[in-house]
mmCIF file with all atom_site columns, C-alpha atoms in Angstrom:
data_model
loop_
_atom_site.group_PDB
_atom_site.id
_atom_site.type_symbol
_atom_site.label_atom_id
_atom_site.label_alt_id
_atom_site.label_comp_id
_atom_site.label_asym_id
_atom_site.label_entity_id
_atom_site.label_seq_id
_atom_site.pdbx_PDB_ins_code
_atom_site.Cartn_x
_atom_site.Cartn_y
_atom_site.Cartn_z
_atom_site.occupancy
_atom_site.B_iso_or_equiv
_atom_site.pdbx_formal_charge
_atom_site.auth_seq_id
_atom_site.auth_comp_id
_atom_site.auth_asym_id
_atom_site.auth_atom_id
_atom_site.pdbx_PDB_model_num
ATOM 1   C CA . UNK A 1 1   ? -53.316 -11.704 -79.224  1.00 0.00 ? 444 UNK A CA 1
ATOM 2   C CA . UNK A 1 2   ? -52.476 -11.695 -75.627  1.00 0.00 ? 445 UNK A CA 1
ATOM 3   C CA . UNK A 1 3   ? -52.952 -15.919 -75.386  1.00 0.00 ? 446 UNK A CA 1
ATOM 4   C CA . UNK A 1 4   ? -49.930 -16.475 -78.545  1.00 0.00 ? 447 UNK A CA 1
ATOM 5   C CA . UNK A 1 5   ? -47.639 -19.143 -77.287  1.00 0.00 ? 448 UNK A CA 1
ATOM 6   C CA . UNK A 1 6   ? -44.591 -20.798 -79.028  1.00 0.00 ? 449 UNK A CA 1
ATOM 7   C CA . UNK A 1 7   ? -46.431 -23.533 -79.789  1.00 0.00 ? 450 UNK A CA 1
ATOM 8   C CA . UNK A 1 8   ? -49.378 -21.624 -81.797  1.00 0.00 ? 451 UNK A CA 1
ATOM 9   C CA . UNK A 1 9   ? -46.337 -19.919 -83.476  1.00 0.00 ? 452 UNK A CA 1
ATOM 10  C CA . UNK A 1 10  ? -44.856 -23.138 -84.780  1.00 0.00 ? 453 UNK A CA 1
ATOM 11  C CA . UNK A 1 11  ? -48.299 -24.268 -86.000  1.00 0.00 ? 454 UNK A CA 1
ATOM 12  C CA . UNK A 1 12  ? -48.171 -20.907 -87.959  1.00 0.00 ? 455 UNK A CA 1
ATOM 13  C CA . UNK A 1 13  ? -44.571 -21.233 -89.555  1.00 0.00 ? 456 UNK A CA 1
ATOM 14  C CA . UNK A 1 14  ? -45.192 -25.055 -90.185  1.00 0.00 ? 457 UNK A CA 1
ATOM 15  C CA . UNK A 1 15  ? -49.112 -24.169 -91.838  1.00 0.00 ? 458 UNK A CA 1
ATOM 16  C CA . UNK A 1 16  ? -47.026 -22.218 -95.189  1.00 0.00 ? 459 UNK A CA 1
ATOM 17  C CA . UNK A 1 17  ? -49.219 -19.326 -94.443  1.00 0.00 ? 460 UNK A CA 1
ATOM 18  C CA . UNK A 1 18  ? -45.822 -17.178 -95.246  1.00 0.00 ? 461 UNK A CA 1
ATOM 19  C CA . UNK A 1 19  ? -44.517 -19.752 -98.218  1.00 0.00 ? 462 UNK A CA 1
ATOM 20  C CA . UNK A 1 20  ? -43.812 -17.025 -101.360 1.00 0.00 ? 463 UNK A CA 1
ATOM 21  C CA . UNK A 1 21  ? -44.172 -14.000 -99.377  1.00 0.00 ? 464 UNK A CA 1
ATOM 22  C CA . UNK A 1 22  ? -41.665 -11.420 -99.198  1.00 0.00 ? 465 UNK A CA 1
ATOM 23  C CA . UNK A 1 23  ? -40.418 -11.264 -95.517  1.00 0.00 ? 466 UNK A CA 1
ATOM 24  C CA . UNK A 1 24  ? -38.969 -8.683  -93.840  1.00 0.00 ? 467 UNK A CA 1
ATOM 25  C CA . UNK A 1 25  ? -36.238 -9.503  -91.127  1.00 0.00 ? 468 UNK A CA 1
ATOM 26  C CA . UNK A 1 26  ? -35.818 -6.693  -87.883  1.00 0.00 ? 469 UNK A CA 1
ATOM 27  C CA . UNK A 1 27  ? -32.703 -5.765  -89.682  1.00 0.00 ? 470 UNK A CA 1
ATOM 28  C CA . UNK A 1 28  ? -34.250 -4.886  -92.804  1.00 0.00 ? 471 UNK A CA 1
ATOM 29  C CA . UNK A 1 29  ? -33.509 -7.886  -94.514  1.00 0.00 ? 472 UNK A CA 1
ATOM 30  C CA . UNK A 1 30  ? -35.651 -9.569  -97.585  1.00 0.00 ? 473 UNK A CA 1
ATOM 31  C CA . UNK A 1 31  ? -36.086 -12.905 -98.100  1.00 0.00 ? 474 UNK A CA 1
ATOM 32  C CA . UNK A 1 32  ? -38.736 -15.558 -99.096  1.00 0.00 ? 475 UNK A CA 1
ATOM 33  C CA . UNK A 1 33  ? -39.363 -19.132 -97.060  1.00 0.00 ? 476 UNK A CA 1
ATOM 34  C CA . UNK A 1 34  ? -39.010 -22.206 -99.982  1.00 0.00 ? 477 UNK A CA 1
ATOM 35  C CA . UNK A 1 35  ? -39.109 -24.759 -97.188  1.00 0.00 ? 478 UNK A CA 1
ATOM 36  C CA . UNK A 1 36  ? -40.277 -24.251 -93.123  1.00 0.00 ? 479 UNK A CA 1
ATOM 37  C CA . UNK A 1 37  ? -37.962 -27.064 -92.225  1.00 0.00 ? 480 UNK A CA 1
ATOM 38  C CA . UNK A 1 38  ? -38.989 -30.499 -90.390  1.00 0.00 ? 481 UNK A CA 1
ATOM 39  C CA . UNK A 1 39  ? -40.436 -30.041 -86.804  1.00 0.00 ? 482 UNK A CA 1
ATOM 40  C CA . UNK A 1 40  ? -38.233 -31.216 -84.274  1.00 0.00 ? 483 UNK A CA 1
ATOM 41  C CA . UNK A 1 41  ? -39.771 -33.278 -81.469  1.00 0.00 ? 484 UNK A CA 1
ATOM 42  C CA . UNK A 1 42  ? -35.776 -33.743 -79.298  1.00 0.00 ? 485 UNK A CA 1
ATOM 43  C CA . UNK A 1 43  ? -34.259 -31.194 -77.603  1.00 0.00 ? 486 UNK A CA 1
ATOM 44  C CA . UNK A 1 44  ? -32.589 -28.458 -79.935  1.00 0.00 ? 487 UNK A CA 1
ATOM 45  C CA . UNK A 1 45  ? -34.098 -25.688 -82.717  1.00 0.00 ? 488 UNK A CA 1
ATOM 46  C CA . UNK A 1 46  ? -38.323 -26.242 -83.499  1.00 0.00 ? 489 UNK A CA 1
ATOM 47  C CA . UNK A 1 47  ? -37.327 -26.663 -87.062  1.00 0.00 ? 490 UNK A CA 1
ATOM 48  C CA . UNK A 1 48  ? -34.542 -28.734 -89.236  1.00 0.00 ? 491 UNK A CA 1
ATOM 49  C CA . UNK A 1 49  ? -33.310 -28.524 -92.365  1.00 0.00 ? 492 UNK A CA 1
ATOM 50  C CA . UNK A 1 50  ? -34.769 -25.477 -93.092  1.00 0.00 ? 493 UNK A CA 1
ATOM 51  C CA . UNK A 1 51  ? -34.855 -23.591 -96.872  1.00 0.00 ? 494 UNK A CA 1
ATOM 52  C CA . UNK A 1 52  ? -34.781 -19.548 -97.353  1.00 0.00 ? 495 UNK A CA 1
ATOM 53  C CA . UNK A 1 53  ? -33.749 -17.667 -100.563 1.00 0.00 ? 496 UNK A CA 1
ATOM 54  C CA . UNK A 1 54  ? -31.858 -14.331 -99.698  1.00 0.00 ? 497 UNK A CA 1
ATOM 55  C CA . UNK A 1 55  ? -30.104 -11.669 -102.398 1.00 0.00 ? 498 UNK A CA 1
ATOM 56  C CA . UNK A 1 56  ? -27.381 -13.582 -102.120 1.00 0.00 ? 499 UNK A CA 1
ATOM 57  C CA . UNK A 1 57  ? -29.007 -17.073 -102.953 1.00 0.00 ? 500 UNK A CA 1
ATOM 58  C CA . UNK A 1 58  ? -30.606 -20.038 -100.762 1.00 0.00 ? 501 UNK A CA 1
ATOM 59  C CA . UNK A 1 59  ? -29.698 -20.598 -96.841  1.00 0.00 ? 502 UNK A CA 1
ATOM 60  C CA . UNK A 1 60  ? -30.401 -24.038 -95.258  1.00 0.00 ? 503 UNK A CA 1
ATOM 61  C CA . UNK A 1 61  ? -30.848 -24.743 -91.981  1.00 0.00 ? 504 UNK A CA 1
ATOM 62  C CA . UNK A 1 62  ? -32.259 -24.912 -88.414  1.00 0.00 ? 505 UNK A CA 1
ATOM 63  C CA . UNK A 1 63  ? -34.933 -22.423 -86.932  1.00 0.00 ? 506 UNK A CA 1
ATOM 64  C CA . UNK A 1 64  ? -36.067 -21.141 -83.421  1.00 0.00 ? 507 UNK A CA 1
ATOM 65  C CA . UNK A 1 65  ? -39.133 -19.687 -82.708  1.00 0.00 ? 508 UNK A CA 1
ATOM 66  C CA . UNK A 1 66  ? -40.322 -17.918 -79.404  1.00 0.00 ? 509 UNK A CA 1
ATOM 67  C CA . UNK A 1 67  ? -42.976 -15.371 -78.120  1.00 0.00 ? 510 UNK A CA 1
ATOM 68  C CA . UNK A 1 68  ? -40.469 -13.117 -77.783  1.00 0.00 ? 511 UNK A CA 1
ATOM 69  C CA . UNK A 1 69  ? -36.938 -12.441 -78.604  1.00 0.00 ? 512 UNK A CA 1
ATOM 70  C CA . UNK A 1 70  ? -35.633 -12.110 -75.681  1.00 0.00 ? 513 UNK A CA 1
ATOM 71  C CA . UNK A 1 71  ? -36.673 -15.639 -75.096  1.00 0.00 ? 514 UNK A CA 1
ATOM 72  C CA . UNK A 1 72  ? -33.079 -16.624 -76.706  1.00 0.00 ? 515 UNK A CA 1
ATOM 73  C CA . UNK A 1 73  ? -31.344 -15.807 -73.948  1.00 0.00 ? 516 UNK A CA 1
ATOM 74  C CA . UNK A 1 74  ? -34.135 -16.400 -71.518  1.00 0.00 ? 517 UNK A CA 1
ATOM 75  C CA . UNK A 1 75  ? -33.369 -19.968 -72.597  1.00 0.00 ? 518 UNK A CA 1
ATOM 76  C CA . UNK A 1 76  ? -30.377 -20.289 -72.898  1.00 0.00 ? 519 UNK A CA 1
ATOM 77  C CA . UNK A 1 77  ? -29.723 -20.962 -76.209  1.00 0.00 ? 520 UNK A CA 1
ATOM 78  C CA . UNK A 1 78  ? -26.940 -18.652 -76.817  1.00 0.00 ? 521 UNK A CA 1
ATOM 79  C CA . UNK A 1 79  ? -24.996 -21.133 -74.601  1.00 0.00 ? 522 UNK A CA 1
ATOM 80  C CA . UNK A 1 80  ? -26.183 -24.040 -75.903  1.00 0.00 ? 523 UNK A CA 1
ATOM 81  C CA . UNK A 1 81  ? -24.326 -25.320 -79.339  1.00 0.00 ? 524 UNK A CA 1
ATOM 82  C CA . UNK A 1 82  ? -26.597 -27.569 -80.869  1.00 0.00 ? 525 UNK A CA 1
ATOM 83  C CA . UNK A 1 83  ? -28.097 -23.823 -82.230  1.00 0.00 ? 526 UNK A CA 1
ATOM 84  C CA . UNK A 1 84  ? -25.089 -23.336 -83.301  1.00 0.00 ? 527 UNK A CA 1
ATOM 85  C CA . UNK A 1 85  ? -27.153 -24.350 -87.117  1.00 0.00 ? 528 UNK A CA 1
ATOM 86  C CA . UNK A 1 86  ? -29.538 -21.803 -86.939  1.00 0.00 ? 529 UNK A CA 1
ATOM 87  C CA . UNK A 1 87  ? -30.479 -19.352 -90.104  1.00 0.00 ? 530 UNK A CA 1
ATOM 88  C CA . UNK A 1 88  ? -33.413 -17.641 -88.430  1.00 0.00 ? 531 UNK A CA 1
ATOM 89  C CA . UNK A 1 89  ? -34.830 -16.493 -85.427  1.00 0.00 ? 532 UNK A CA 1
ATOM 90  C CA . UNK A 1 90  ? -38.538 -16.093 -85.988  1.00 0.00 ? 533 UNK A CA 1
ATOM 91  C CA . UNK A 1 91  ? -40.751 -14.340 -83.032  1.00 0.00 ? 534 UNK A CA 1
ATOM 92  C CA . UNK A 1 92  ? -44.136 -12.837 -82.695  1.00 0.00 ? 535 UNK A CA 1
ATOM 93  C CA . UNK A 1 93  ? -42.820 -9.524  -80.917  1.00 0.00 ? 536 UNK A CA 1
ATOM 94  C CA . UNK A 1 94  ? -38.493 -8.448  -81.207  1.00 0.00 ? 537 UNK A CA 1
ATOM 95  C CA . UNK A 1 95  ? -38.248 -6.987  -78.126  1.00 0.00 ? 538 UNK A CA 1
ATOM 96  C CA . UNK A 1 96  ? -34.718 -6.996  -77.944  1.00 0.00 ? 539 UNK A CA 1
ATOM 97  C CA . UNK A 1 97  ? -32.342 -4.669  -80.460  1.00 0.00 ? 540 UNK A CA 1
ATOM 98  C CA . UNK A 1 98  ? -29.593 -6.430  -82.258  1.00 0.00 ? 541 UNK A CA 1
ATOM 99  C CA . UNK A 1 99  ? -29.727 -9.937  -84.054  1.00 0.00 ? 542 UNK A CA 1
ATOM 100 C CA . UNK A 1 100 ? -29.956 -13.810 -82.727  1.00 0.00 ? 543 UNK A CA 1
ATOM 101 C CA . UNK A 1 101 ? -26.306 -14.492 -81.510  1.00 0.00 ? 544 UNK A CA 1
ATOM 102 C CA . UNK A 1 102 ? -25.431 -18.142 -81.148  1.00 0.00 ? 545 UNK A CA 1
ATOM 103 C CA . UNK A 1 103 ? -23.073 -20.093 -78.611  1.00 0.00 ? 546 UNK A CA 1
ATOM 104 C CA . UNK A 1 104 ? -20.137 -19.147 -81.829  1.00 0.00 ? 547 UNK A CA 1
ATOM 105 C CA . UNK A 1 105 ? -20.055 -15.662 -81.667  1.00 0.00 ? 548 UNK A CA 1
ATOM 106 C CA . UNK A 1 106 ? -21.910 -16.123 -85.050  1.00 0.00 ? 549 UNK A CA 1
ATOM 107 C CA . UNK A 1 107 ? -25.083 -13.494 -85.940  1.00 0.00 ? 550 UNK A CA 1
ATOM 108 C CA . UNK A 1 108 ? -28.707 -14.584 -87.478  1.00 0.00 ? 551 UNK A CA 1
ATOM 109 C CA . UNK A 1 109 ? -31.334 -12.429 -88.299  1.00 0.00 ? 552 UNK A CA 1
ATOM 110 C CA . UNK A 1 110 ? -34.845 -12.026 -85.898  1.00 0.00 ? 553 UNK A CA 1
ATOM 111 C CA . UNK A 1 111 ? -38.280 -12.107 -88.122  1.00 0.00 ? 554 UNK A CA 1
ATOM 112 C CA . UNK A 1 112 ? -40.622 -10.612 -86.048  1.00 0.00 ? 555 UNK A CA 1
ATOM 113 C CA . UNK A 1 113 ? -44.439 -12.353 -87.361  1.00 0.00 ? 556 UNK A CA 1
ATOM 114 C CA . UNK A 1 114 ? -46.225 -9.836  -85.804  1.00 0.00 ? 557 UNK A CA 1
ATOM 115 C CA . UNK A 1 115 ? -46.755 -7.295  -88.868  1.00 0.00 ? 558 UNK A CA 1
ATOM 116 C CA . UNK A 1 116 ? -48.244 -10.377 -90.913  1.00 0.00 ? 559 UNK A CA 1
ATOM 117 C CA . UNK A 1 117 ? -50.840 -12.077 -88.774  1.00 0.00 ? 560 UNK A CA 1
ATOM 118 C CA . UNK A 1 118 ? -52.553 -8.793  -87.532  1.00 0.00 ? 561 UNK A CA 1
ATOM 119 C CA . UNK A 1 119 ? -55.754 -8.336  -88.452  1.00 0.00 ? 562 UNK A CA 1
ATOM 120 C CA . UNK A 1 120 ? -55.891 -12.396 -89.680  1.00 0.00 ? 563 UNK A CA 1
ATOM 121 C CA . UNK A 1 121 ? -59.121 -13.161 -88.460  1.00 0.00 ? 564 UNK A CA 1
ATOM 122 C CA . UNK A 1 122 ? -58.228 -17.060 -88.007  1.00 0.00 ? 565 UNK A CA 1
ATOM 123 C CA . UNK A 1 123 ? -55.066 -15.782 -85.845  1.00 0.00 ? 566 UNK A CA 1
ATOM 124 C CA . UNK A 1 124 ? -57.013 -14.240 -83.670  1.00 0.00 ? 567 UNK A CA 1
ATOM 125 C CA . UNK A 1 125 ? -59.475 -16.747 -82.919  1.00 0.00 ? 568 UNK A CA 1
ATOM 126 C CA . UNK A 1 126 ? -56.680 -19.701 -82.809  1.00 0.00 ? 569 UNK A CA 1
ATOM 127 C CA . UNK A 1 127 ? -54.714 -16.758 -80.335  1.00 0.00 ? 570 UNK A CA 1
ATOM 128 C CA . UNK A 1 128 ? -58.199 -16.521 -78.128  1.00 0.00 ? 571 UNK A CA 1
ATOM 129 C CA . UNK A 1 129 ? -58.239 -17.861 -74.920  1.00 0.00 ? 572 UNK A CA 1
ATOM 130 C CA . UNK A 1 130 ? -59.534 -21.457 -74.350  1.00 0.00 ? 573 UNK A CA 1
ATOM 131 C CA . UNK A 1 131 ? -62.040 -21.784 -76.871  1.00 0.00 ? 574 UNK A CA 1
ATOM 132 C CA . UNK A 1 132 ? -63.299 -24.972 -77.349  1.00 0.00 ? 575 UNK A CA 1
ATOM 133 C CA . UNK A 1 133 ? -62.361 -26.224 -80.609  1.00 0.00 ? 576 UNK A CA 1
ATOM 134 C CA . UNK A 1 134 ? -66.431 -27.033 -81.425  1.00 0.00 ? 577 UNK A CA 1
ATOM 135 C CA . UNK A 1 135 ? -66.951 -22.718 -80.680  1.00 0.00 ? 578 UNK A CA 1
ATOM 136 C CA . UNK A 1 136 ? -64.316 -22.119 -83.052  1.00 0.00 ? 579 UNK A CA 1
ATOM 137 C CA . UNK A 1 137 ? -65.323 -24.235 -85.789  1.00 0.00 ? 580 UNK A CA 1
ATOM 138 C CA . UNK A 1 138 ? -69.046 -22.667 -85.132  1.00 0.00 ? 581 UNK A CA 1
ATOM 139 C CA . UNK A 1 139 ? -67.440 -19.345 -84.969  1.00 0.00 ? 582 UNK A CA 1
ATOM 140 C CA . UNK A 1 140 ? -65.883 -19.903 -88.153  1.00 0.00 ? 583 UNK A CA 1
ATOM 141 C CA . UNK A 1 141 ? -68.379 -21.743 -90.432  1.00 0.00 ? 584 UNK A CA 1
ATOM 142 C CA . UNK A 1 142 ? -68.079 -24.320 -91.985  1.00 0.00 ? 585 UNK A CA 1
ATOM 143 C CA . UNK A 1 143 ? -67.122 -23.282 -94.871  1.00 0.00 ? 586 UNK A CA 1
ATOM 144 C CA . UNK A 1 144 ? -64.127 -21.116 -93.484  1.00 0.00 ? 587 UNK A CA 1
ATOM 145 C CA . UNK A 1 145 ? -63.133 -24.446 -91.911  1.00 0.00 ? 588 UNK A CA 1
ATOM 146 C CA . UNK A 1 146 ? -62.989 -26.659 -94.729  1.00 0.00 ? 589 UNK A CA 1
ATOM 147 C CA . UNK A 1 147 ? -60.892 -23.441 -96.552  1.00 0.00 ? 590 UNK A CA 1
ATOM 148 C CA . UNK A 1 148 ? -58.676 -23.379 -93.997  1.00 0.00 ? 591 UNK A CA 1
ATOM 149 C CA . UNK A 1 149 ? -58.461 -27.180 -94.391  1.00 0.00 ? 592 UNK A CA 1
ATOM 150 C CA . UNK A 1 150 ? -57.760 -27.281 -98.038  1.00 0.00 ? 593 UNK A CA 1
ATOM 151 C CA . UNK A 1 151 ? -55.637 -24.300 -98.037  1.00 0.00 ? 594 UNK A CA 1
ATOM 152 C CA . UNK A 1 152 ? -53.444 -25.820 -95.046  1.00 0.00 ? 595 UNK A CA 1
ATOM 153 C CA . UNK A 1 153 ? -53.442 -29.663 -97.621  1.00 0.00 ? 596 UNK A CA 1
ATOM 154 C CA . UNK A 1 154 ? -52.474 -27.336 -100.500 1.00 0.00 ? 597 UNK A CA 1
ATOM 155 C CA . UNK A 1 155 ? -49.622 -25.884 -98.677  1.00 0.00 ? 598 UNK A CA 1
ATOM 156 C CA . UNK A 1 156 ? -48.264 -29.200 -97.017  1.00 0.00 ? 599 UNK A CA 1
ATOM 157 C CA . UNK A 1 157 ? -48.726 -30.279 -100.747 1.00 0.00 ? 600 UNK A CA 1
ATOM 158 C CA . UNK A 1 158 ? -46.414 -27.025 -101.989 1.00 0.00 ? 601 UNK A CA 1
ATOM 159 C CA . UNK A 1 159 ? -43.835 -27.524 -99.610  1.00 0.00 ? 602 UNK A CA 1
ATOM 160 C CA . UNK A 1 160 ? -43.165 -30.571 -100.268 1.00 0.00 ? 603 UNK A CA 1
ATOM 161 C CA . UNK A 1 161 ? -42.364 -29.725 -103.873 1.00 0.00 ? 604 UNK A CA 1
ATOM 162 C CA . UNK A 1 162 ? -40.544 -27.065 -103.207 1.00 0.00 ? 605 UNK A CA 1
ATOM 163 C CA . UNK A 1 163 ? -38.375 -28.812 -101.171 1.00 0.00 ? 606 UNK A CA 1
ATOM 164 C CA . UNK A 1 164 ? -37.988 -31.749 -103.659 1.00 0.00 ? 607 UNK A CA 1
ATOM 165 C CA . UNK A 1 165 ? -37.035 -28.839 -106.226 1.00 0.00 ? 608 UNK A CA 1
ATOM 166 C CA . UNK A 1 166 ? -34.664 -27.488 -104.058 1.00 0.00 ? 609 UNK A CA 1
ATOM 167 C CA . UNK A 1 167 ? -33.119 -30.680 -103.738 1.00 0.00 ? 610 UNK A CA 1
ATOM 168 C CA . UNK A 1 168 ? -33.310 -31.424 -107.606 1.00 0.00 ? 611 UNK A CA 1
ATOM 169 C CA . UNK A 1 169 ? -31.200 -28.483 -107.957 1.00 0.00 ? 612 UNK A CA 1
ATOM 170 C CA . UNK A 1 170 ? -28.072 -30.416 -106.426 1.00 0.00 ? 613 UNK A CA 1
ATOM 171 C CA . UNK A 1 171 ? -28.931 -33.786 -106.548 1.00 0.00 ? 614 UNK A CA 1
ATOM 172 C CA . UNK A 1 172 ? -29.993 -36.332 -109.527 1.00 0.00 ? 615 UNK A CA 1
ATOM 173 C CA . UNK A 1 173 ? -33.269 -37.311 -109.712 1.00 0.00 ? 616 UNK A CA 1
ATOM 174 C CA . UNK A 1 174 ? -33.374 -40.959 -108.303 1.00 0.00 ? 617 UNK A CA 1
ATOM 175 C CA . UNK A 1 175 ? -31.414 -40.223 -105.451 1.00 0.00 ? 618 UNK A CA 1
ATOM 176 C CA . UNK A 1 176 ? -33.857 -37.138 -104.008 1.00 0.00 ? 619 UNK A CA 1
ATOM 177 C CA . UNK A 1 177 ? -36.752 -39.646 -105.311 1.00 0.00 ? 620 UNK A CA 1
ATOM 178 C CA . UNK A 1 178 ? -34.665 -42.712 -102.782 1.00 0.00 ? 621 UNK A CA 1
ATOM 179 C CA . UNK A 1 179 ? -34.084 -40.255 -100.011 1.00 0.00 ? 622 UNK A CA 1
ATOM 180 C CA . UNK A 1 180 ? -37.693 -39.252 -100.393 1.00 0.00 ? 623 UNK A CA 1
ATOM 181 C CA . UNK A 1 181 ? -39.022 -43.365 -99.999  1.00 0.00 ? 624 UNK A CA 1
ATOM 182 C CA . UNK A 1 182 ? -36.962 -43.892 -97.006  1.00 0.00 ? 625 UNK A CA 1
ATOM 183 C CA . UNK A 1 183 ? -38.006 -40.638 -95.037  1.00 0.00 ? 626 UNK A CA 1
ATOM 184 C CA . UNK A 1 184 ? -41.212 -41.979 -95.900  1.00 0.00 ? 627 UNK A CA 1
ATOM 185 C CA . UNK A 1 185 ? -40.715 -45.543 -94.801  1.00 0.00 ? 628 UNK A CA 1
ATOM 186 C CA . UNK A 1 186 ? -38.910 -44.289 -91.647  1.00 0.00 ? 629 UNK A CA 1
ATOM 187 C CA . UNK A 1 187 ? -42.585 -42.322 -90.842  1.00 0.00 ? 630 UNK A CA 1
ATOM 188 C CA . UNK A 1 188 ? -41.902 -39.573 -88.191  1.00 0.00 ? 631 UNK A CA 1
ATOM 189 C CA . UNK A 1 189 ? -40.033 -40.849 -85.237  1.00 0.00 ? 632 UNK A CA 1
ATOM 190 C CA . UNK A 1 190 ? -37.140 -42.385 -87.985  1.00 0.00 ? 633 UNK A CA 1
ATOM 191 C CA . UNK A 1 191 ? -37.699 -40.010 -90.969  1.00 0.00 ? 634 UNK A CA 1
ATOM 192 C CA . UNK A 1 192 ? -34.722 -38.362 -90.528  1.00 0.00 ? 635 UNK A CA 1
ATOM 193 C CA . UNK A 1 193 ? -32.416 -41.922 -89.768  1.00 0.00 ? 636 UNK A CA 1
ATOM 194 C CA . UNK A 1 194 ? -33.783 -43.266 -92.749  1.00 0.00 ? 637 UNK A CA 1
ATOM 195 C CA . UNK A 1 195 ? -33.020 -40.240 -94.603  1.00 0.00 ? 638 UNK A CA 1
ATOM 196 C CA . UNK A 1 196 ? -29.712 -39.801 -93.521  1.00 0.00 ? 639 UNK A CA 1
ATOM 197 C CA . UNK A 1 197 ? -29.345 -44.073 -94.310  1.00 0.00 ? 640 UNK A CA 1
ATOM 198 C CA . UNK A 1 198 ? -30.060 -43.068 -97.534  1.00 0.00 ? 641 UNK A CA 1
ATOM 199 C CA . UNK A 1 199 ? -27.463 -40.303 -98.222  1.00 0.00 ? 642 UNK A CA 1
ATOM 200 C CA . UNK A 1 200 ? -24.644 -42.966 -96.571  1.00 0.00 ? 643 UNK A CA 1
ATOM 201 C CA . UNK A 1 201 ? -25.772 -45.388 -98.637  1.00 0.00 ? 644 UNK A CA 1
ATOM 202 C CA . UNK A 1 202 ? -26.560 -43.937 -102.381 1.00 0.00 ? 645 UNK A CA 1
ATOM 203 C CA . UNK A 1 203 ? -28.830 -45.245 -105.109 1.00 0.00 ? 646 UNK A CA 1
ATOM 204 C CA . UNK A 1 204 ? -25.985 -45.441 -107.365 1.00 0.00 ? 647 UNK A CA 1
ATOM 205 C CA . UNK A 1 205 ? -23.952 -48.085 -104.210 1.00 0.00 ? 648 UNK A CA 1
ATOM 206 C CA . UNK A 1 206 ? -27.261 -50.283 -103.860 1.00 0.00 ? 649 UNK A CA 1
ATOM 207 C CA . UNK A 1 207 ? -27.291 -50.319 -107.934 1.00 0.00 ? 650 UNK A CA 1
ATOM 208 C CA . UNK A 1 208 ? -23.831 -51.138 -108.572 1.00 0.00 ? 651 UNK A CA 1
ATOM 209 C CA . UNK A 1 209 ? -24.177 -53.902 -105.302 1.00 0.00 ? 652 UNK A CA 1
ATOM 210 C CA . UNK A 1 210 ? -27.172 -55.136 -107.045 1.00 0.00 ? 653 UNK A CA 1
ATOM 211 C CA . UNK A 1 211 ? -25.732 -55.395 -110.681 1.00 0.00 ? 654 UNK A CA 1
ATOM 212 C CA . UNK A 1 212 ? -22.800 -57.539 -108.871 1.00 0.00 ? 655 UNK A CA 1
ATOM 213 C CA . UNK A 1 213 ? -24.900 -60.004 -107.197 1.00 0.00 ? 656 UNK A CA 1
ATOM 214 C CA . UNK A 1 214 ? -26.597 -60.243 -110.485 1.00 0.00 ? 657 UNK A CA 1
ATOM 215 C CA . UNK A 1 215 ? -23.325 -61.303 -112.418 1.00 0.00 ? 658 UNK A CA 1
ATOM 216 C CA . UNK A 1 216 ? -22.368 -63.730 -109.627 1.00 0.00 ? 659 UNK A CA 1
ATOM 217 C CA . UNK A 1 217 ? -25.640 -65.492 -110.029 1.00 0.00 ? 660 UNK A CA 1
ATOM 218 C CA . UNK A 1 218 ? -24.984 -65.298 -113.488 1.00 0.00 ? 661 UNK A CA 1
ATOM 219 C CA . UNK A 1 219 ? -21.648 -66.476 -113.381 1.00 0.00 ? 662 UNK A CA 1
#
């Protein structure tokens, strides 16, 4: 455990290995991760557009991660107001009391991964330090490899339904299906552009333009 870095930690949160399980927060808080969020390759939170459900119903938003907690501040992100979106600060070790507070005086709660990759076998070896990738796959076997493979597709696979449920929930069907073509069109550097194009610029706009031209042509 002593060679966990921030980025090892954001493989974790973006692999779903904690997707459906009842998380714990350092403040005693329960809640379960529907979506990780979108990794962020700029300057500003690891994750976007992040999904939790709470007792008191979903949260959407950004999220941090660091080795540490005291990283925050370390960084500087409690001056800096683009984290002023944050939901959750997650972090292999809270070794600072007190929750997350952002650049607006506003409070979000630390999840400390610690207590749920112990003992993970995989952890450990992905934690271990400088080991070839070939060692680790021998280390492994091949068929813990090729588990870890499927079970990492099936979770990519689950999160993106969830999220398209979550969506579903507040949106009609054909525009989360459009939003979901042009994130998909705009492949990672533009996802998010096109996505955002798409909410501008409804289904129900390009429909309506479309049944217009149609009439003129007509007409």
């Amino acid at each position: 455990m002593d060679q966990v870095t921030e980025s090892l930690l954001v493989r974790v949160w973006h692999s779903q290995i904690l997707r459906d399980k009842e998380l714990i927060t350092a403040g005693g808080e329960s809640f379960r991760v529907i979506y990780p969020g979108r990794t962020n390759s700029e300057s500003g939170p690891d994750f976007h557009h992040a999904i939790i459900a709470t007792g008191e119903g979903e949260l959407r938003g950004d999220v941090e991660l660091h080795v540490r907690s005291s990283g925050w501040q370390a960084h500087g992100h409690h001056r800096d107001p683009r984290y002023n979106g944050l939901i959750l600060h997650v972090v292999m070790w809270h070794d600072k009391e007190g929750p997350t507070v952002l650049e607006d005086g506003k409070t979000v709660p630390v999840l400390p991964l610690y207590p749920y990759l112990e003992g993970l076998e995989w952890f450990s070896l992905l934690a271990a330090p400088d080991e070839p990738c070939h060692d680790l796959g021998a280390r492994l076997g091949d068929g813990v490899v090729g588990e870890l493979l499927d079970g990492a597709g099936e979770k990519r696979f689950r999160a993106k339904a969830g999220r398209f449920q979550a969506e579903l929930a507040i949106k009609e069907g054909e525009q989360v299906l459009y939003e979901g073509m042009m994130g998909a069109l705009g492949y990672s550097r533009n996802k998010e552009s096109f996505e955002e194009l798409a909410r501008r610029m409804p289904v129900k706009v390009l429909e309506h333009i479309a049944h217009g031209a149609s009439r003129e042509k007509r007409g």
